Amino acid sequence: MTDDRPLDVYSAAVVGVAELLTPRVAALHFRSGRGESAGSGVVMTAEGHVVTNAHVVGDATAGEAAFADGTVAQVEVVGRDPLSDLAVLRADRAVPDPPEYGDADDLRVGQLVVAVGNPLGLAGSVTAGVVSALGRSMPARDRTTARLIEDVIQTDASLNPGNSGGALADASGRVVGINTAVAGVGVGLAVPMNGTTGRILYSLLHDGRVRRAYLGLVTSPAPLTPAWTDRTGRRSALQVVEVVEGSPAAGSGLRRGDMVLAVDGRPLGDAGSLQSLLLGDAIGSRVEVTVLRNGALVDVVAEPVELVD
């Protein structure tokens, strides 16, 4: 006789997450001057706010949210941020209570995750898989600016376009990501729910937009020499590929070829870790940038300005 108890445990975990989250994930539909769009959204607050992808909302200012219990609400767009692919909506009536939100920074490769969506016309879509990779970056763009969405979660839980904006949850049903893209056959990507995302959602909820600081650096991760790896305990830093003319970075004396190691004492290793420091509270604040230049450590003081779309 074979022992299929591990499968039973796995199935029970997926069923439990599905039962917990399916009622809290809405099918969304929007119309704008550019046409129609659809996707999923997850209840975010007890006051009827819903989080989804900015690309699901598009240019629309309002739309419709349909829940599994039959509730159909009109939603207005409170704020959207294409550079994180997140948007916040507000329903015009009571909606199901929000699920518990977790911290994607606690995820580990190989961990079970469940993707829950609500594609228009279906009662719900649930797929399961594992975290395939962490720390991935995904490009995002608005009308004039491009950046990387940091620490994207890669999973083999199957996604389809209608699942965009839906929940990625751990085995306990905590939402750890918002599904955002299909990167290839059997590969899905999700925006992580973590400290940086929390600050973005707070800004969208309260201000309707996200203010970002601008230094004027174009950087790329690059390896450190063995000697500097031994000294710093890290294998990579951010190499300055370009310093934008007239930018705060140019005025501070940062140069092409500098290896950025830390900002205000916080170690950096990828482009995302720098971007996470460049939200609204950094605007107009003096920051100390530690760089490796010509074999020596140099501290440079810069004052970011507001990124204007």
PDB file of C-alpha atoms in Angstrom:
ATOM      1  CA  MET A   1       0.000   0.000   0.000  1.00  0.00           C
ATOM      2  CA  THR A   2       1.345   3.417  -0.908  1.00  0.00           C
ATOM      3  CA  ASP A   3       1.383   6.268   1.573  1.00  0.00           C
ATOM      4  CA  ASP A   4      -0.308   9.285  -0.010  1.00  0.00           C
ATOM      5  CA  ARG A   5      -0.512  11.384   3.125  1.00  0.00           C
ATOM      6  CA  PRO A   6       1.920  14.061   1.817  1.00  0.00           C
ATOM      7  CA  LEU A   7      -0.440  14.610  -1.126  1.00  0.00           C
ATOM      8  CA  ASP A   8      -3.335  14.915   1.298  1.00  0.00           C
ATOM      9  CA  VAL A   9      -1.455  17.558   3.292  1.00  0.00           C
ATOM     10  CA  TYR A  10      -0.598  19.443   0.098  1.00  0.00           C
ATOM     11  CA  SER A  11      -4.181  19.277  -1.146  1.00  0.00           C
ATOM     12  CA  ALA A  12      -5.566  20.370   2.207  1.00  0.00           C
ATOM     13  CA  ALA A  13      -3.278  23.407   2.210  1.00  0.00           C
ATOM     14  CA  VAL A  14      -4.334  24.472  -1.295  1.00  0.00           C
ATOM     15  CA  VAL A  15      -8.031  23.887  -0.561  1.00  0.00           C
ATOM     16  CA  GLY A  16      -7.755  25.898   2.642  1.00  0.00           C
ATOM     17  CA  VAL A  17      -6.149  28.851   0.868  1.00  0.00           C
ATOM     18  CA  ALA A  18      -8.719  28.703  -1.941  1.00  0.00           C
ATOM     19  CA  GLU A  19     -11.641  28.708   0.506  1.00  0.00           C
ATOM     20  CA  LEU A  20     -10.125  31.602   2.419  1.00  0.00           C
ATOM     21  CA  LEU A  21      -9.201  33.836  -0.507  1.00  0.00           C
ATOM     22  CA  THR A  22     -11.661  33.144  -3.325  1.00  0.00           C
ATOM     23  CA  PRO A  23     -14.432  35.203  -1.636  1.00  0.00           C
ATOM     24  CA  ARG A  24     -11.964  38.089  -1.195  1.00  0.00           C
ATOM     25  CA  VAL A  25     -10.755  38.274  -4.799  1.00  0.00           C
ATOM     26  CA  ALA A  26     -12.917  40.223  -7.248  1.00  0.00           C
ATOM     27  CA  ALA A  27     -13.320  40.114 -11.009  1.00  0.00           C
ATOM     28  CA  LEU A  28     -12.638  43.636 -12.305  1.00  0.00           C
ATOM     29  CA  HIS A  29     -13.854  45.302 -15.470  1.00  0.00           C
ATOM     30  CA  PHE A  30     -12.908  48.756 -16.742  1.00  0.00           C
ATOM     31  CA  ARG A  31     -13.767  50.929 -19.730  1.00  0.00           C
ATOM     32  CA  SER A  32     -11.818  53.951 -20.878  1.00  0.00           C
ATOM     33  CA  GLY A  33     -11.204  55.909 -24.048  1.00  0.00           C
ATOM     34  CA  ARG A  34      -8.625  53.307 -25.014  1.00  0.00           C
ATOM     35  CA  GLY A  35     -11.039  50.374 -24.720  1.00  0.00           C
ATOM     36  CA  GLU A  36     -11.849  47.732 -22.115  1.00  0.00           C
ATOM     37  CA  SER A  37      -9.672  45.860 -19.664  1.00  0.00           C
ATOM     38  CA  ALA A  38     -10.255  43.150 -17.097  1.00  0.00           C
ATOM     39  CA  GLY A  39      -8.420  41.357 -14.336  1.00  0.00           C
ATOM     40  CA  SER A  40      -8.597  40.521 -10.664  1.00  0.00           C
ATOM     41  CA  GLY A  41      -8.316  42.504  -7.449  1.00  0.00           C
ATOM     42  CA  VAL A  42      -7.857  41.691  -3.761  1.00  0.00           C
ATOM     43  CA  VAL A  43      -9.735  43.350  -0.905  1.00  0.00           C
ATOM     44  CA  MET A  44      -7.190  45.488   0.941  1.00  0.00           C
ATOM     45  CA  THR A  45      -9.063  47.205   3.784  1.00  0.00           C
ATOM     46  CA  ALA A  46     -12.254  46.846   5.785  1.00  0.00           C
ATOM     47  CA  GLU A  47     -13.351  50.178   4.291  1.00  0.00           C
ATOM     48  CA  GLY A  48     -13.769  48.584   0.860  1.00  0.00           C
ATOM     49  CA  HIS A  49     -10.427  49.322  -0.771  1.00  0.00           C
ATOM     50  CA  VAL A  50      -9.161  46.858  -3.359  1.00  0.00           C
ATOM     51  CA  VAL A  51      -5.607  46.437  -4.667  1.00  0.00           C
ATOM     52  CA  THR A  52      -4.888  45.396  -8.243  1.00  0.00           C
ATOM     53  CA  ASN A  53      -2.385  46.025 -11.043  1.00  0.00           C
ATOM     54  CA  ALA A  54      -2.030  49.453 -12.604  1.00  0.00           C
ATOM     55  CA  HIS A  55      -2.022  47.832 -16.032  1.00  0.00           C
ATOM     56  CA  VAL A  56      -5.437  46.262 -15.292  1.00  0.00           C
ATOM     57  CA  VAL A  57      -6.870  49.704 -14.508  1.00  0.00           C
ATOM     58  CA  GLY A  58      -5.192  51.411 -17.458  1.00  0.00           C
ATOM     59  CA  ASP A  59      -6.501  54.951 -17.985  1.00  0.00           C
ATOM     60  CA  ALA A  60      -9.926  54.262 -16.468  1.00  0.00           C
ATOM     61  CA  THR A  61     -11.215  56.292 -13.534  1.00  0.00           C
ATOM     62  CA  ALA A  62     -13.939  53.830 -12.499  1.00  0.00           C
ATOM     63  CA  GLY A  63     -15.066  50.274 -13.089  1.00  0.00           C
ATOM     64  CA  GLU A  64     -16.910  47.296 -11.665  1.00  0.00           C
ATOM     65  CA  ALA A  65     -15.926  44.611  -9.166  1.00  0.00           C
ATOM     66  CA  ALA A  66     -17.814  41.305  -8.917  1.00  0.00           C
ATOM     67  CA  PHE A  67     -17.299  38.920  -5.981  1.00  0.00           C
ATOM     68  CA  ALA A  68     -17.995  35.221  -5.636  1.00  0.00           C
ATOM     69  CA  ASP A  69     -20.882  35.831  -3.198  1.00  0.00           C
ATOM     70  CA  GLY A  70     -22.754  37.772  -5.871  1.00  0.00           C
ATOM     71  CA  THR A  71     -21.799  41.252  -4.654  1.00  0.00           C
ATOM     72  CA  VAL A  72     -21.286  43.660  -7.527  1.00  0.00           C
ATOM     73  CA  ALA A  73     -19.752  47.004  -6.620  1.00  0.00           C
ATOM     74  CA  GLN A  74     -18.860  50.082  -8.587  1.00  0.00           C
ATOM     75  CA  VAL A  75     -15.261  51.061  -7.908  1.00  0.00           C
ATOM     76  CA  GLU A  76     -13.440  54.317  -8.365  1.00  0.00           C
ATOM     77  CA  VAL A  77      -9.702  54.509  -8.909  1.00  0.00           C
ATOM     78  CA  VAL A  78      -8.125  56.109  -5.839  1.00  0.00           C
ATOM     79  CA  GLY A  79      -4.622  56.006  -7.260  1.00  0.00           C
ATOM     80  CA  ARG A  80      -2.398  54.110  -9.640  1.00  0.00           C
ATOM     81  CA  ASP A  81       1.357  53.738  -9.928  1.00  0.00           C
ATOM     82  CA  PRO A  82       2.568  52.213 -13.205  1.00  0.00           C
ATOM     83  CA  LEU A  83       6.155  52.148 -11.907  1.00  0.00           C
ATOM     84  CA  SER A  84       5.189  49.510  -9.336  1.00  0.00           C
ATOM     85  CA  ASP A  85       2.234  48.153 -11.367  1.00  0.00           C
ATOM     86  CA  LEU A  86      -0.089  48.732  -8.414  1.00  0.00           C
ATOM     87  CA  ALA A  87      -3.419  50.528  -8.123  1.00  0.00           C
ATOM     88  CA  VAL A  88      -5.894  51.102  -5.296  1.00  0.00           C
ATOM     89  CA  LEU A  89      -9.674  51.171  -5.821  1.00  0.00           C
ATOM     90  CA  ARG A  90     -12.586  52.035  -3.524  1.00  0.00           C
ATOM     91  CA  ALA A  91     -15.927  50.201  -3.688  1.00  0.00           C
ATOM     92  CA  ASP A  92     -19.239  51.994  -3.320  1.00  0.00           C
ATOM     93  CA  ARG A  93     -20.672  49.360  -0.974  1.00  0.00           C
ATOM     94  CA  ALA A  94     -19.689  46.744   1.588  1.00  0.00           C
ATOM     95  CA  VAL A  95     -17.407  44.017   0.257  1.00  0.00           C
ATOM     96  CA  PRO A  96     -15.932  40.918   1.939  1.00  0.00           C
ATOM     97  CA  ASP A  97     -13.416  41.480   4.719  1.00  0.00           C
ATOM     98  CA  PRO A  98      -9.769  41.700   3.684  1.00  0.00           C
ATOM     99  CA  PRO A  99      -7.469  38.691   3.977  1.00  0.00           C
ATOM    100  CA  GLU A 100      -4.338  38.696   6.097  1.00  0.00           C
ATOM    101  CA  TYR A 101      -1.280  40.144   4.371  1.00  0.00           C
ATOM    102  CA  GLY A 102       2.162  38.642   4.912  1.00  0.00           C
ATOM    103  CA  ASP A 103       5.709  39.750   4.173  1.00  0.00           C
ATOM    104  CA  ALA A 104       7.319  38.506   0.970  1.00  0.00           C
ATOM    105  CA  ASP A 105      10.736  39.108   2.503  1.00  0.00           C
ATOM    106  CA  ASP A 106      10.125  35.961   4.571  1.00  0.00           C
ATOM    107  CA  LEU A 107       9.583  33.724   1.522  1.00  0.00           C
ATOM    108  CA  ARG A 108      12.051  30.989   0.605  1.00  0.00           C
ATOM    109  CA  VAL A 109      12.711  29.332  -2.743  1.00  0.00           C
ATOM    110  CA  GLY A 110      10.744  26.080  -2.918  1.00  0.00           C
ATOM    111  CA  GLN A 111       7.989  27.292  -0.608  1.00  0.00           C
ATOM    112  CA  LEU A 112       4.393  26.438  -1.535  1.00  0.00           C
ATOM    113  CA  VAL A 113       2.386  29.350  -2.937  1.00  0.00           C
ATOM    114  CA  VAL A 114      -1.159  29.530  -4.273  1.00  0.00           C
ATOM    115  CA  ALA A 115      -2.337  31.967  -6.954  1.00  0.00           C
ATOM    116  CA  VAL A 116      -5.978  33.020  -6.658  1.00  0.00           C
ATOM    117  CA  GLY A 117      -7.669  35.074  -9.349  1.00  0.00           C
ATOM    118  CA  ASN A 118     -11.181  35.835 -10.489  1.00  0.00           C
ATOM    119  CA  PRO A 119     -11.167  36.176 -14.276  1.00  0.00           C
ATOM    120  CA  LEU A 120     -14.319  37.784 -15.614  1.00  0.00           C
ATOM    121  CA  GLY A 121     -16.981  35.186 -16.296  1.00  0.00           C
ATOM    122  CA  LEU A 122     -15.455  32.534 -14.042  1.00  0.00           C
ATOM    123  CA  ALA A 123     -16.225  31.784 -10.409  1.00  0.00           C
ATOM    124  CA  GLY A 124     -12.556  31.799  -9.480  1.00  0.00           C
ATOM    125  CA  SER A 125      -9.213  30.477 -10.591  1.00  0.00           C
ATOM    126  CA  VAL A 126      -6.827  28.693  -8.231  1.00  0.00           C
ATOM    127  CA  THR A 127      -3.419  27.264  -9.107  1.00  0.00           C
ATOM    128  CA  ALA A 128      -0.603  26.092  -6.871  1.00  0.00           C
ATOM    129  CA  GLY A 129       3.131  25.838  -7.220  1.00  0.00           C
ATOM    130  CA  VAL A 130       6.332  26.864  -5.524  1.00  0.00           C
ATOM    131  CA  VAL A 131       8.472  29.970  -5.304  1.00  0.00           C
ATOM    132  CA  SER A 132      10.924  29.401  -8.156  1.00  0.00           C
ATOM    133  CA  ALA A 133      13.132  32.431  -7.555  1.00  0.00           C
ATOM    134  CA  LEU A 134      13.322  35.566  -5.452  1.00  0.00           C
ATOM    135  CA  GLY A 135      14.966  38.908  -6.038  1.00  0.00           C
ATOM    136  CA  ARG A 136      14.065  39.089  -9.712  1.00  0.00           C
ATOM    137  CA  SER A 137      13.561  42.520 -11.282  1.00  0.00           C
ATOM    138  CA  MET A 138      10.901  43.411 -13.823  1.00  0.00           C
ATOM    139  CA  PRO A 139      10.885  46.605 -15.922  1.00  0.00           C
ATOM    140  CA  ALA A 140       7.931  48.961 -15.577  1.00  0.00           C
ATOM    141  CA  ARG A 141       7.217  52.213 -17.352  1.00  0.00           C
ATOM    142  CA  ASP A 142       4.855  55.149 -17.248  1.00  0.00           C
ATOM    143  CA  ARG A 143       4.617  57.886 -19.859  1.00  0.00           C
ATOM    144  CA  THR A 144       8.113  59.312 -19.378  1.00  0.00           C
ATOM    145  CA  THR A 145       9.945  57.176 -16.825  1.00  0.00           C
ATOM    146  CA  ALA A 146      11.156  53.616 -16.536  1.00  0.00           C
ATOM    147  CA  ARG A 147      12.283  51.716 -13.458  1.00  0.00           C
ATOM    148  CA  LEU A 148      12.607  48.190 -12.148  1.00  0.00           C
ATOM    149  CA  ILE A 149      10.022  46.608  -9.881  1.00  0.00           C
ATOM    150  CA  GLU A 150      12.283  45.155  -7.223  1.00  0.00           C
ATOM    151  CA  ASP A 151      12.343  41.720  -5.602  1.00  0.00           C
ATOM    152  CA  VAL A 152       9.683  40.290  -7.909  1.00  0.00           C
ATOM    153  CA  ILE A 153       8.501  36.803  -6.912  1.00  0.00           C
ATOM    154  CA  GLN A 154       8.850  34.154  -9.613  1.00  0.00           C
ATOM    155  CA  THR A 155       6.567  31.147  -9.302  1.00  0.00           C
ATOM    156  CA  ASP A 156       5.599  28.126 -11.370  1.00  0.00           C
ATOM    157  CA  ALA A 157       1.943  28.463 -10.330  1.00  0.00           C
ATOM    158  CA  SER A 158       0.171  28.846 -13.679  1.00  0.00           C
ATOM    159  CA  LEU A 159      -1.252  32.294 -14.373  1.00  0.00           C
ATOM    160  CA  ASN A 160      -3.404  33.680 -17.160  1.00  0.00           C
ATOM    161  CA  PRO A 161      -4.078  37.327 -18.076  1.00  0.00           C
ATOM    162  CA  GLY A 162      -7.349  37.312 -16.123  1.00  0.00           C
ATOM    163  CA  ASN A 163      -5.409  36.521 -12.956  1.00  0.00           C
ATOM    164  CA  SER A 164      -3.456  39.781 -13.131  1.00  0.00           C
ATOM    165  CA  GLY A 165      -4.102  41.704  -9.922  1.00  0.00           C
ATOM    166  CA  GLY A 166      -5.052  38.564  -8.028  1.00  0.00           C
ATOM    167  CA  ALA A 167      -3.464  37.199  -4.876  1.00  0.00           C
ATOM    168  CA  LEU A 168      -0.363  35.118  -4.431  1.00  0.00           C
ATOM    169  CA  ALA A 169      -0.587  33.523  -0.993  1.00  0.00           C
ATOM    170  CA  ASP A 170       1.480  31.275   1.244  1.00  0.00           C
ATOM    171  CA  ALA A 171       0.194  27.997   2.664  1.00  0.00           C
ATOM    172  CA  SER A 172      -1.468  29.846   5.553  1.00  0.00           C
ATOM    173  CA  GLY A 173      -3.492  32.041   3.202  1.00  0.00           C
ATOM    174  CA  ARG A 174      -1.458  35.201   3.835  1.00  0.00           C
ATOM    175  CA  VAL A 175      -1.233  37.366   0.720  1.00  0.00           C
ATOM    176  CA  VAL A 176       2.462  37.773  -0.083  1.00  0.00           C
ATOM    177  CA  GLY A 177       2.195  39.123  -3.627  1.00  0.00           C
ATOM    178  CA  ILE A 178      -0.062  40.570  -6.302  1.00  0.00           C
ATOM    179  CA  ASN A 179       0.156  38.558  -9.510  1.00  0.00           C
ATOM    180  CA  THR A 180       1.273  40.801 -12.312  1.00  0.00           C
ATOM    181  CA  ALA A 181       2.566  38.975 -15.375  1.00  0.00           C
ATOM    182  CA  VAL A 182       3.107  35.724 -17.217  1.00  0.00           C
ATOM    183  CA  ALA A 183       6.808  35.599 -18.046  1.00  0.00           C
ATOM    184  CA  GLY A 184       6.622  32.398 -20.070  1.00  0.00           C
ATOM    185  CA  VAL A 185       5.127  28.924 -20.094  1.00  0.00           C
ATOM    186  CA  GLY A 186       4.821  27.855 -16.476  1.00  0.00           C
ATOM    187  CA  VAL A 187       6.418  31.042 -15.147  1.00  0.00           C
ATOM    188  CA  GLY A 188       4.469  33.736 -13.313  1.00  0.00           C
ATOM    189  CA  LEU A 189       5.605  36.928 -11.628  1.00  0.00           C
ATOM    190  CA  ALA A 190       4.132  38.755  -8.650  1.00  0.00           C
ATOM    191  CA  VAL A 191       4.769  42.145  -7.070  1.00  0.00           C
ATOM    192  CA  PRO A 192       5.895  41.362  -3.496  1.00  0.00           C
ATOM    193  CA  MET A 193       4.026  42.552  -0.456  1.00  0.00           C
ATOM    194  CA  ASN A 194       6.794  43.980   1.703  1.00  0.00           C
ATOM    195  CA  GLY A 195       7.868  47.198   3.385  1.00  0.00           C
ATOM    196  CA  THR A 196       8.470  49.085   0.152  1.00  0.00           C
ATOM    197  CA  THR A 197       5.149  47.979  -1.346  1.00  0.00           C
ATOM    198  CA  GLY A 198       3.392  48.943   1.873  1.00  0.00           C
ATOM    199  CA  ARG A 199       4.741  52.484   1.573  1.00  0.00           C
ATOM    200  CA  ILE A 200       3.585  52.662  -2.047  1.00  0.00           C
ATOM    201  CA  LEU A 201       0.080  51.444  -1.193  1.00  0.00           C
ATOM    202  CA  TYR A 202      -0.122  53.887   1.726  1.00  0.00           C
ATOM    203  CA  SER A 203       0.754  56.752  -0.630  1.00  0.00           C
ATOM    204  CA  LEU A 204      -1.837  55.644  -3.178  1.00  0.00           C
ATOM    205  CA  LEU A 205      -4.486  55.258  -0.499  1.00  0.00           C
ATOM    206  CA  HIS A 206      -3.884  58.636   1.138  1.00  0.00           C
ATOM    207  CA  ASP A 207      -2.439  60.809  -1.654  1.00  0.00           C
ATOM    208  CA  GLY A 208      -3.630  59.111  -4.835  1.00  0.00           C
ATOM    209  CA  ARG A 209      -0.076  59.002  -6.179  1.00  0.00           C
ATOM    210  CA  VAL A 210       3.472  58.039  -5.285  1.00  0.00           C
ATOM    211  CA  ARG A 211       6.144  60.689  -4.944  1.00  0.00           C
ATOM    212  CA  ARG A 212       9.635  59.504  -5.819  1.00  0.00           C
ATOM    213  CA  ALA A 213      13.046  61.001  -5.305  1.00  0.00           C
ATOM    214  CA  TYR A 214      15.438  61.405  -8.221  1.00  0.00           C
ATOM    215  CA  LEU A 215      19.222  61.197  -8.133  1.00  0.00           C
ATOM    216  CA  GLY A 216      20.038  60.893 -11.826  1.00  0.00           C
ATOM    217  CA  LEU A 217      22.024  57.671 -11.767  1.00  0.00           C
ATOM    218  CA  VAL A 218      21.845  54.793 -14.203  1.00  0.00           C
ATOM    219  CA  THR A 219      23.324  51.755 -12.467  1.00  0.00           C
ATOM    220  CA  SER A 220      23.894  48.075 -13.050  1.00  0.00           C
ATOM    221  CA  PRO A 221      24.837  45.315 -10.582  1.00  0.00           C
ATOM    222  CA  ALA A 222      28.507  44.401 -10.892  1.00  0.00           C
ATOM    223  CA  PRO A 223      30.798  41.994  -9.010  1.00  0.00           C
ATOM    224  CA  LEU A 224      33.300  43.192  -6.448  1.00  0.00           C
ATOM    225  CA  THR A 225      36.875  41.982  -6.480  1.00  0.00           C
ATOM    226  CA  PRO A 226      37.725  39.151  -4.074  1.00  0.00           C
ATOM    227  CA  ALA A 227      39.614  41.588  -1.849  1.00  0.00           C
ATOM    228  CA  TRP A 228      36.616  43.906  -1.511  1.00  0.00           C
ATOM    229  CA  THR A 229      34.284  40.935  -1.091  1.00  0.00           C
ATOM    230  CA  ASP A 230      36.398  39.838   1.867  1.00  0.00           C
ATOM    231  CA  ARG A 231      36.369  43.367   3.269  1.00  0.00           C
ATOM    232  CA  THR A 232      32.658  44.101   2.843  1.00  0.00           C
ATOM    233  CA  GLY A 233      31.157  40.617   3.044  1.00  0.00           C
ATOM    234  CA  ARG A 234      29.280  41.224  -0.224  1.00  0.00           C
ATOM    235  CA  ARG A 235      29.936  40.018  -3.729  1.00  0.00           C
ATOM    236  CA  SER A 236      28.353  42.821  -5.722  1.00  0.00           C
ATOM    237  CA  ALA A 237      27.603  46.531  -5.766  1.00  0.00           C
ATOM    238  CA  LEU A 238      25.951  48.991  -8.135  1.00  0.00           C
ATOM    239  CA  GLN A 239      28.225  50.288 -10.862  1.00  0.00           C
ATOM    240  CA  VAL A 240      27.357  53.747 -12.144  1.00  0.00           C
ATOM    241  CA  VAL A 241      26.840  53.409 -15.895  1.00  0.00           C
ATOM    242  CA  GLU A 242      25.692  56.993 -16.473  1.00  0.00           C
ATOM    243  CA  VAL A 243      25.316  60.196 -14.489  1.00  0.00           C
ATOM    244  CA  VAL A 244      22.557  62.377 -15.945  1.00  0.00           C
ATOM    245  CA  GLU A 245      23.822  65.867 -16.745  1.00  0.00           C
ATOM    246  CA  GLY A 246      22.420  68.532 -14.408  1.00  0.00           C
ATOM    247  CA  SER A 247      21.075  65.936 -11.956  1.00  0.00           C
ATOM    248  CA  PRO A 248      21.628  65.861  -8.177  1.00  0.00           C
ATOM    249  CA  ALA A 249      24.084  63.007  -8.724  1.00  0.00           C
ATOM    250  CA  ALA A 250      26.127  65.101 -11.142  1.00  0.00           C
ATOM    251  CA  GLY A 251      26.151  68.025  -8.728  1.00  0.00           C
ATOM    252  CA  SER A 252      27.355  65.800  -5.897  1.00  0.00           C
ATOM    253  CA  GLY A 253      30.405  64.621  -7.800  1.00  0.00           C
ATOM    254  CA  LEU A 254      29.319  61.046  -8.452  1.00  0.00           C
ATOM    255  CA  ARG A 255      31.077  59.676 -11.510  1.00  0.00           C
ATOM    256  CA  ARG A 256      30.664  57.035 -14.140  1.00  0.00           C
ATOM    257  CA  GLY A 257      32.462  53.900 -12.984  1.00  0.00           C
ATOM    258  CA  ASP A 258      31.841  54.495  -9.281  1.00  0.00           C
ATOM    259  CA  MET A 259      30.738  51.365  -7.416  1.00  0.00           C
ATOM    260  CA  VAL A 260      27.895  52.304  -5.068  1.00  0.00           C
ATOM    261  CA  LEU A 261      28.188  50.276  -1.874  1.00  0.00           C
ATOM    262  CA  ALA A 262      25.774  51.980   0.519  1.00  0.00           C
ATOM    263  CA  VAL A 263      23.396  54.890   1.023  1.00  0.00           C
ATOM    264  CA  ASP A 264      23.264  56.356   4.509  1.00  0.00           C
ATOM    265  CA  GLY A 265      25.095  53.271   5.707  1.00  0.00           C
ATOM    266  CA  ARG A 266      22.623  50.815   4.194  1.00  0.00           C
ATOM    267  CA  PRO A 267      24.381  48.280   1.926  1.00  0.00           C
ATOM    268  CA  LEU A 268      23.167  48.037  -1.665  1.00  0.00           C
ATOM    269  CA  GLY A 269      23.522  45.121  -4.025  1.00  0.00           C
ATOM    270  CA  ASP A 270      21.017  45.670  -6.811  1.00  0.00           C
ATOM    271  CA  ALA A 271      19.127  48.448  -8.557  1.00  0.00           C
ATOM    272  CA  GLY A 272      15.980  47.682  -6.601  1.00  0.00           C
ATOM    273  CA  SER A 273      17.637  48.218  -3.253  1.00  0.00           C
ATOM    274  CA  LEU A 274      18.547  51.756  -4.320  1.00  0.00           C
ATOM    275  CA  GLN A 275      15.068  52.487  -5.639  1.00  0.00           C
ATOM    276  CA  SER A 276      13.482  51.406  -2.374  1.00  0.00           C
ATOM    277  CA  LEU A 277      15.266  54.328  -0.709  1.00  0.00           C
ATOM    278  CA  LEU A 278      14.087  56.852  -3.275  1.00  0.00           C
ATOM    279  CA  LEU A 279      10.459  57.344  -2.263  1.00  0.00           C
ATOM    280  CA  GLY A 280       8.865  60.608  -1.157  1.00  0.00           C
ATOM    281  CA  ASP A 281      10.585  61.035   2.191  1.00  0.00           C
ATOM    282  CA  ALA A 282      13.988  61.192   0.482  1.00  0.00           C
ATOM    283  CA  ILE A 283      13.048  64.281  -1.551  1.00  0.00           C
ATOM    284  CA  GLY A 284      15.145  67.226  -0.424  1.00  0.00           C
ATOM    285  CA  SER A 285      16.988  65.157   2.192  1.00  0.00           C
ATOM    286  CA  ARG A 286      20.767  64.949   2.202  1.00  0.00           C
ATOM    287  CA  VAL A 287      21.933  61.387   1.667  1.00  0.00           C
ATOM    288  CA  GLU A 288      25.451  60.037   2.032  1.00  0.00           C
ATOM    289  CA  VAL A 289      26.444  57.755  -0.817  1.00  0.00           C
ATOM    290  CA  THR A 290      29.434  55.490  -0.193  1.00  0.00           C
ATOM    291  CA  VAL A 291      31.262  54.479  -3.372  1.00  0.00           C
ATOM    292  CA  LEU A 292      34.359  52.549  -4.298  1.00  0.00           C
ATOM    293  CA  ARG A 293      36.469  54.719  -6.598  1.00  0.00           C
ATOM    294  CA  ASN A 294      39.973  53.919  -7.833  1.00  0.00           C
ATOM    295  CA  GLY A 295      40.488  51.415  -5.053  1.00  0.00           C
ATOM    296  CA  ALA A 296      39.389  53.732  -2.233  1.00  0.00           C
ATOM    297  CA  LEU A 297      36.166  54.351  -0.320  1.00  0.00           C
ATOM    298  CA  VAL A 298      34.653  57.780  -0.959  1.00  0.00           C
ATOM    299  CA  ASP A 299      31.611  59.327   0.731  1.00  0.00           C
ATOM    300  CA  VAL A 300      29.561  61.707  -1.425  1.00  0.00           C
ATOM    301  CA  VAL A 301      26.626  63.816  -0.206  1.00  0.00           C
ATOM    302  CA  ALA A 302      23.682  64.242  -2.602  1.00  0.00           C
ATOM    303  CA  GLU A 303      20.238  65.817  -2.274  1.00  0.00           C
ATOM    304  CA  PRO A 304      17.545  64.061  -4.348  1.00  0.00           C
ATOM    305  CA  VAL A 305      14.808  66.108  -5.979  1.00  0.00           C
ATOM    306  CA  GLU A 306      11.274  65.013  -6.863  1.00  0.00           C
ATOM    307  CA  LEU A 307      10.875  62.858  -9.943  1.00  0.00           C
ATOM    308  CA  VAL A 308       8.461  64.661 -12.233  1.00  0.00           C
ATOM    309  CA  ASP A 309       6.360  62.695 -14.701  1.00  0.00           C
TER     310      ASP A 309
END
